[in-house]
Amino acid sequence: MLDIRLLREQPDLVRAGILRKGEDPANVDTAIGLDARRRALVQQGEALKSRKNTVSQQVAAMKAKKEDATSVIAEMRGVADEIKALDEELKRVEEDLRTVMLQIPNLPDASVPDGRTPEDNKPIAHWGAPPVIDFTPKPHWDLIKSLGLIDFDRGTKITGAGFPVYVGKGAKLERALISFFLDHAEASGYTELLPPLMVNADSATGTGQLPDKEGQMYVAPLDGFYMVPTAEVPVTNFYRDEILGEEQLPVKLCAYTPCFRREAGSYGKDVRGLNRLHQFDKVELVNLVHPSRSMQALEDMRATAEQLLQKLGLHYRTLLMCAGDLGFTQVKKYDLEVWSVGQQRWLEVSSVSNFESYQARRLNIRYRPAGGGKPEMVHTLNGSSLALPRIVAALLEQYQTPEGKVIVPAALHSYTGFEVIG
RNA sequence: GGAGAGGUGGCCGAGUGGUUGAAGGCGCCGGUCUCGAAAACCGGUAUACCGCUUGCGGUAUCCAGGGUUCGAAUCCCUGCCUCUCCGCCA
């Protein structure tokens, strides 16, 4: 959430940002009103508590001197009830305020272009060129079937649609890519975590999956756990409710996890083959940085992800997302899209975002400035580096031979132990 | 799953109803001493919110939430977590 002080002091700026995202700024005034009410209640309640404390000490002093305190005690009897009533109303107001604040989105950065739809996203970089193939390239789902790399049908039998079973060289290729991605992150200064694949409600709330995106997660209701939709959730929560030393920054964490998404409502060619799954593998990067360095960190993370695509020799483009296509919590975001030869379209394989202090405030992750002084919110960022299935799809399609084999890119040889599939 | 013990400040640890935000120790910061350092000694050392405000005042916080009381770290209830023993188990 945003800092309530920003709403108090610069409501117009907040409203303008919300409008750029295409959201309704009405909540700003609601929040400001609740905040004023809250502060009035705090002052009333604290005045009473102050008196209560003073009188209680008087009672203690009188009893020590064996004096009669009956009349003073009787006088205070009603005050406790007054305090309780005020505290209850304060609690309600604070809950309402938090609810409203959670409904106010983060504001887009000044460098983010205006726009409402994906067409307004701004391509800012291209790498490579569409591969020249002098035969009709097959889509990856045909290659997967003929080479026996992934068994979708048996996955459906075991669990359901969208839960693939990787088989033989398909499994080995998946494992090779995960290791390759993690090693690259490590070389870029990241510390690897292998986190829980289920999280509790506090964690899911901290990163913003709850309360509104509950329907996108798989739930274990008996224990109140959620299957992770992305490693962002357990990894960003690693330092929840902690105060870091400034010298610890930047914190750079990476993690491989399977990701579980219910993804209701998708259909058609978008879900064929590896395009969209309920369970898929991904390596995620998370940064906790000093506020003055988050925009640089965003560029660094984007570069880290792009380098992987370059090493794999995959043609890709980078988009700067427009204000209307930003997520609720994001200030600035890049998407990386890889070219699918078999499908003749771009596939999103990475999304790199800066949340500034919005997520940190919700997670309560702060740092103590080096010279001492009050703790301040860190800035958080995350990015995929990378999501596996569409990489596998693009890779199979781009490196296929007329005979229906697939040449493994050199960068992966030491991981796969084979150079050709088929 | 069964039985027991326990959760106090950055850390260790005292405290079982009344000037306790919390003894003592460690750590850390500043100072004295020293050519310098160590030792010793002195002082300081939480977070959040509210208010006036370059400092101060108020309130809350001794796992969390409720309760008893004029007053709770201290008593009662619930939850969470940790440890020990037994059982089960990759």
PDB file of C-alpha atoms (C1' of nucleotides) in Angstrom, chain A residues 5 8 38-39 42-43 46 49-50 53 56 59-60 63 73 76-77 80 84 91 366 368 374-375, chain B residues 10 18-21 46-51 57-60 65-72 81:
ATOM      1  CA  ARG A   5       1.059  10.635   4.517  1.00  0.00           C
ATOM      2  CA  ARG A   8      -2.718  13.510   3.231  1.00  0.00           C
ATOM      3  CA  ARG A  38      -8.571   7.798  13.303  1.00  0.00           C
ATOM      4  CA  ARG A  39      -6.300  10.532  14.581  1.00  0.00           C
ATOM      5  CA  VAL A  42      -6.313   8.312  19.057  1.00  0.00           C
ATOM      6  CA  GLN A  43      -6.087  11.691  20.743  1.00  0.00           C
ATOM      7  CA  GLU A  46      -4.773   8.643  24.801  1.00  0.00           C
ATOM      8  CA  LYS A  49      -5.363   6.611  29.225  1.00  0.00           C
ATOM      9  CA  SER A  50      -2.946   9.217  30.418  1.00  0.00           C
ATOM     10  CA  ASN A  53      -2.233   5.909  34.434  1.00  0.00           C
ATOM     11  CA  SER A  56      -3.438   4.356  39.135  1.00  0.00           C
ATOM     12  CA  VAL A  59      -3.734   4.676  44.163  1.00  0.00           C
ATOM     13  CA  ALA A  60      -0.468   2.812  44.504  1.00  0.00           C
ATOM     14  CA  LYS A  63      -2.061   2.260  49.443  1.00  0.00           C
ATOM     15  CA  ILE A  73     -11.091   3.943  42.557  1.00  0.00           C
ATOM     16  CA  MET A  76     -11.973   5.599  37.660  1.00  0.00           C
ATOM     17  CA  ARG A  77     -14.394   2.719  37.334  1.00  0.00           C
ATOM     18  CA  ALA A  80     -12.033   2.038  31.777  1.00  0.00           C
ATOM     19  CA  LYS A  84     -12.691   0.417  25.806  1.00  0.00           C
ATOM     20  CA  LYS A  91     -10.024  -0.594  15.768  1.00  0.00           C
ATOM     21  CA  ARG A 366      12.712  -1.848   6.495  1.00  0.00           C
ATOM     22  CA  ARG A 368      18.195   1.185   9.220  1.00  0.00           C
ATOM     23  CA  LYS A 374      14.692   5.870  11.894  1.00  0.00           C
ATOM     24  CA  PRO A 375      14.193   2.736   9.814  1.00  0.00           C
TER      25      PRO A 375
ATOM     26  C1'   G B  10      20.105  -6.956  19.178  1.00  0.00           C
ATOM     27  C1'   G B  18       1.108  -1.156  41.958  1.00  0.00           C
ATOM     28  C1'   U B  19       6.332   4.808  40.377  1.00  0.00           C
ATOM     29  C1'   U B  20       8.952  -1.855  35.653  1.00  0.00           C
ATOM     30  C1'   G B  21       9.813   0.288  29.211  1.00  0.00           C
ATOM     31  C1'   A B  46      13.885  -0.472  20.972  1.00  0.00           C
ATOM     32  C1'   U B  47       9.586   0.145  17.740  1.00  0.00           C
ATOM     33  C1'   A B  48       5.014   2.398  16.234  1.00  0.00           C
ATOM     34  C1'   C B  49       1.489   6.076  16.491  1.00  0.00           C
ATOM     35  C1'   C B  50      -0.495  11.080  18.214  1.00  0.00           C
ATOM     36  C1'   G B  51       0.718  16.179  19.419  1.00  0.00           C
ATOM     37  C1'   G B  57       5.436  15.510  25.846  1.00  0.00           C
ATOM     38  C1'   G B  58       1.668  11.591  25.512  1.00  0.00           C
ATOM     39  C1'   U B  59       0.045   6.522  24.323  1.00  0.00           C
ATOM     40  C1'   A B  60       0.927   1.454  23.157  1.00  0.00           C
ATOM     41  C1'   G B  65      -5.958 -12.312  20.628  1.00  0.00           C
ATOM     42  C1'   G B  66      -9.645 -11.975  24.445  1.00  0.00           C
ATOM     43  C1'   G B  67     -10.935 -11.645  29.936  1.00  0.00           C
ATOM     44  C1'   U B  68     -10.533 -10.177  35.448  1.00  0.00           C
ATOM     45  C1'   U B  69      -8.956  -5.347  38.004  1.00  0.00           C
ATOM     46  C1'   C B  70      -8.833   1.476  39.737  1.00  0.00           C
ATOM     47  C1'   G B  71      -4.126  -0.854  38.008  1.00  0.00           C
ATOM     48  C1'   A B  72      -1.408  -6.899  34.424  1.00  0.00           C
ATOM     49  C1'   C B  81       5.346 -21.314  17.982  1.00  0.00           C
TER      50        C B  81
END
